[in-house]
PDB file of C-alpha atoms in Angstrom:
ATOM      1  CA  MET A   1     -11.417  -3.875   8.619  1.00 95.00           C
ATOM      2  CA  ILE A   2      -8.542  -3.015   6.318  1.00 96.00           C
ATOM      3  CA  ARG A   3      -5.272  -4.496   7.535  1.00 96.00           C
ATOM      4  CA  ILE A   4      -2.065  -2.965   6.241  1.00 97.00           C
ATOM      5  CA  SER A   5       1.239  -4.767   6.788  1.00 97.00           C
ATOM      6  CA  LEU A   6       4.541  -2.923   6.369  1.00 98.00           C
ATOM      7  CA  TYR A   7       7.725  -4.895   5.745  1.00 98.00           C
ATOM      8  CA  ARG A   8      11.100  -3.241   6.271  1.00 97.00           C
ATOM      9  CA  ASP A   9      14.648  -4.349   5.553  1.00 95.00           C
ATOM     10  CA  GLY A  10      17.339  -4.701   8.229  1.00 93.00           C
ATOM     11  CA  GLU A  11      18.120  -0.988   8.002  1.00 93.00           C
ATOM     12  CA  GLY A  12      14.495   0.096   8.422  1.00 95.00           C
ATOM     13  CA  GLY A  13      13.831   0.853   4.761  1.00 95.00           C
ATOM     14  CA  LEU A  14      10.330   0.061   3.577  1.00 97.00           C
ATOM     15  CA  GLU A  15      10.384  -2.854   1.124  1.00 96.00           C
ATOM     16  CA  ARG A  16       6.791  -4.037   0.836  1.00 96.00           C
ATOM     17  CA  VAL A  17       3.250  -2.981   1.739  1.00 96.00           C
ATOM     18  CA  ILE A  18       0.279  -5.370   1.762  1.00 95.00           C
ATOM     19  CA  LEU A  19      -3.320  -4.169   2.062  1.00 95.00           C
ATOM     20  CA  ARG A  20      -6.069  -6.698   2.879  1.00 94.00           C
ATOM     21  CA  GLY A  21      -9.747  -6.528   3.633  1.00 93.00           C
ATOM     22  CA  HIS A  22     -12.601  -4.084   3.434  1.00 91.00           C
ATOM     23  CA  ALA A  23     -13.270  -1.136   5.721  1.00 94.00           C
ATOM     24  CA  GLY A  24     -16.963  -1.779   6.315  1.00 92.00           C
ATOM     25  CA  PHE A  25     -17.552   1.913   6.985  1.00 95.00           C
ATOM     26  CA  GLY A  26     -20.383   2.141   4.455  1.00 92.00           C
ATOM     27  CA  GLU A  27     -22.215   0.222   1.779  1.00 89.00           C
ATOM     28  CA  ALA A  28     -20.217  -1.131  -1.153  1.00 83.00           C
ATOM     29  CA  GLY A  29     -19.646   1.697  -3.586  1.00 84.00           C
ATOM     30  CA  GLU A  30     -20.277   4.320  -0.893  1.00 90.00           C
ATOM     31  CA  ASP A  31     -17.564   3.469   1.638  1.00 93.00           C
ATOM     32  CA  LEU A  32     -15.510   6.633   2.132  1.00 95.00           C
ATOM     33  CA  VAL A  33     -12.762   4.900   4.106  1.00 97.00           C
ATOM     34  CA  CYS A  34     -12.339   2.256   1.412  1.00 93.00           C
ATOM     35  CA  ALA A  35     -12.341   4.969  -1.261  1.00 94.00           C
ATOM     36  CA  ALA A  36      -9.623   6.909   0.570  1.00 96.00           C
ATOM     37  CA  VAL A  37      -7.400   3.852   1.005  1.00 96.00           C
ATOM     38  CA  SER A  38      -7.961   2.698  -2.576  1.00 93.00           C
ATOM     39  CA  GLY A  39      -7.289   6.150  -3.985  1.00 95.00           C
ATOM     40  CA  ILE A  40      -4.027   6.465  -2.079  1.00 97.00           C
ATOM     41  CA  ALA A  41      -2.791   2.983  -2.930  1.00 95.00           C
ATOM     42  CA  VAL A  42      -3.755   3.043  -6.601  1.00 93.00           C
ATOM     43  CA  GLY A  43      -2.504   6.605  -6.995  1.00 95.00           C
ATOM     44  CA  LEU A  44       0.941   5.763  -5.674  1.00 95.00           C
ATOM     45  CA  THR A  45       1.254   2.543  -7.661  1.00 94.00           C
ATOM     46  CA  ASN A  46       0.250   4.442 -10.791  1.00 95.00           C
ATOM     47  CA  ALA A  47       2.750   7.191  -9.960  1.00 96.00           C
ATOM     48  CA  SER A  48       5.544   4.637  -9.761  1.00 97.00           C
ATOM     49  CA  GLU A  49       4.631   3.233 -13.172  1.00 96.00           C
ATOM     50  CA  THR A  50       4.029   6.592 -14.839  1.00 97.00           C
ATOM     51  CA  LEU A  51       6.920   8.589 -13.380  1.00 97.00           C
ATOM     52  CA  LEU A  52       9.544   5.891 -12.901  1.00 97.00           C
ATOM     53  CA  GLY A  53       8.454   3.118 -15.262  1.00 97.00           C
ATOM     54  CA  VAL A  54       8.473   0.662 -12.346  1.00 97.00           C
ATOM     55  CA  GLN A  55       5.568  -1.679 -11.598  1.00 96.00           C
ATOM     56  CA  ILE A  56       5.394  -2.122  -7.836  1.00 95.00           C
ATOM     57  CA  HIS A  57       2.159  -4.091  -7.509  1.00 90.00           C
ATOM     58  CA  GLY A  58       1.808  -7.812  -7.891  1.00 81.00           C
ATOM     59  CA  ASN A  59      -0.697  -9.558 -10.101  1.00 73.00           C
ATOM     60  CA  ASP A  60      -2.436 -11.326  -7.206  1.00 66.00           C
ATOM     61  CA  VAL A  61      -5.854  -9.728  -7.538  1.00 60.00           C
ATOM     62  CA  ASP A  62      -9.183 -11.228  -6.536  1.00 57.00           C
ATOM     63  CA  GLU A  63     -11.522  -9.779  -9.164  1.00 52.00           C
ATOM     64  CA  GLU A  64     -14.569 -11.134  -7.327  1.00 57.00           C
ATOM     65  CA  GLU A  65     -13.831 -10.047  -3.768  1.00 63.00           C
ATOM     66  CA  GLY A  66     -11.177  -7.347  -4.183  1.00 69.00           C
ATOM     67  CA  GLY A  67      -9.656  -6.143  -0.970  1.00 85.00           C
ATOM     68  CA  TYR A  68      -6.051  -7.129  -1.657  1.00 90.00           C
ATOM     69  CA  LEU A  69      -3.047  -5.212  -2.960  1.00 92.00           C
ATOM     70  CA  GLU A  70       0.628  -6.017  -2.550  1.00 93.00           C
ATOM     71  CA  CYS A  71       3.248  -3.413  -3.440  1.00 95.00           C
ATOM     72  CA  GLY A  72       6.990  -3.861  -3.194  1.00 95.00           C
ATOM     73  CA  ILE A  73      10.330  -2.815  -4.555  1.00 97.00           C
ATOM     74  CA  PRO A  74      11.287  -5.091  -7.450  1.00 96.00           C
ATOM     75  CA  GLU A  75      14.712  -6.683  -7.613  1.00 95.00           C
ATOM     76  CA  GLY A  76      17.350  -5.385 -10.008  1.00 96.00           C
ATOM     77  CA  LEU A  77      16.624  -1.660  -9.850  1.00 97.00           C
ATOM     78  CA  MET A  78      19.417   0.886 -10.014  1.00 97.00           C
ATOM     79  CA  PRO A  79      20.056   2.347  -6.519  1.00 96.00           C
ATOM     80  CA  GLU A  80      18.695   5.791  -7.422  1.00 97.00           C
ATOM     81  CA  THR A  81      15.467   4.331  -8.835  1.00 97.00           C
ATOM     82  CA  ARG A  82      15.170   1.992  -5.856  1.00 97.00           C
ATOM     83  CA  GLU A  83      15.258   4.969  -3.487  1.00 97.00           C
ATOM     84  CA  LYS A  84      12.635   6.821  -5.520  1.00 97.00           C
ATOM     85  CA  VAL A  85      10.330   3.806  -5.362  1.00 97.00           C
ATOM     86  CA  ARG A  86      10.975   3.523  -1.623  1.00 97.00           C
ATOM     87  CA  PHE A  87      10.077   7.211  -1.261  1.00 97.00           C
ATOM     88  CA  LEU A  88       6.749   6.586  -2.998  1.00 97.00           C
ATOM     89  CA  LEU A  89       6.049   3.605  -0.710  1.00 97.00           C
ATOM     90  CA  GLU A  90       6.837   5.767   2.333  1.00 97.00           C
ATOM     91  CA  ALA A  91       4.560   8.523   0.984  1.00 97.00           C
ATOM     92  CA  MET A  92       1.772   5.980   0.525  1.00 97.00           C
ATOM     93  CA  THR A  93       2.300   4.727   4.078  1.00 97.00           C
ATOM     94  CA  ALA A  94       2.189   8.256   5.517  1.00 98.00           C
ATOM     95  CA  ALA A  95      -1.067   8.998   3.697  1.00 98.00           C
ATOM     96  CA  LEU A  96      -2.590   5.676   4.787  1.00 98.00           C
ATOM     97  CA  GLN A  97      -1.553   6.415   8.382  1.00 98.00           C
ATOM     98  CA  SER A  98      -3.467   9.701   8.221  1.00 98.00           C
ATOM     99  CA  VAL A  99      -6.621   7.836   7.216  1.00 98.00           C
ATOM    100  CA  ALA A 100      -5.983   5.195   9.911  1.00 98.00           C
ATOM    101  CA  ASP A 101      -5.607   7.935  12.524  1.00 98.00           C
ATOM    102  CA  ALA A 102      -8.958   9.414  11.497  1.00 97.00           C
ATOM    103  CA  TYR A 103     -10.746   6.027  11.305  1.00 97.00           C
ATOM    104  CA  PRO A 104      -8.958   3.663  13.726  1.00 97.00           C
ATOM    105  CA  ALA A 105     -11.906   1.264  13.955  1.00 97.00           C
ATOM    106  CA  TYR A 106     -11.650   0.559  10.221  1.00 97.00           C
ATOM    107  CA  ILE A 107      -7.908   0.444   9.459  1.00 97.00           C
ATOM    108  CA  GLN A 108      -5.067  -1.319  11.263  1.00 97.00           C
ATOM    109  CA  ILE A 109      -1.421  -0.778  10.290  1.00 97.00           C
ATOM    110  CA  GLN A 110       1.266  -3.176  11.527  1.00 97.00           C
ATOM    111  CA  GLU A 111       5.015  -3.198  11.078  1.00 94.00           C
ATOM    112  CA  ARG A 112       6.236  -6.704  10.319  1.00 86.00           C
TER     113      ARG A 112
END
């Protein structure tokens, strides 16, 4: 199962998203649920870097096992850029929720 944790600030703004695990919907390399989640997450992290010049993912990657991605708003951003990054994180969360709604046995999303 893919577990997605959402971390919000005191005002409800999304600050960090952590994805862990594997869907287990299909064989490795043929898992449509995993492909959907990966495509959404990587697409939005790449969009932040390409469009805003802001890296939102950490470097904690398990090359052997995979199944982990942490994205968050870096410190020191100008307020306008911070809100754009937050918008991308919210867009990622909305897209991930759509996949979770379609495949609830394979994805769990929790607000922390």
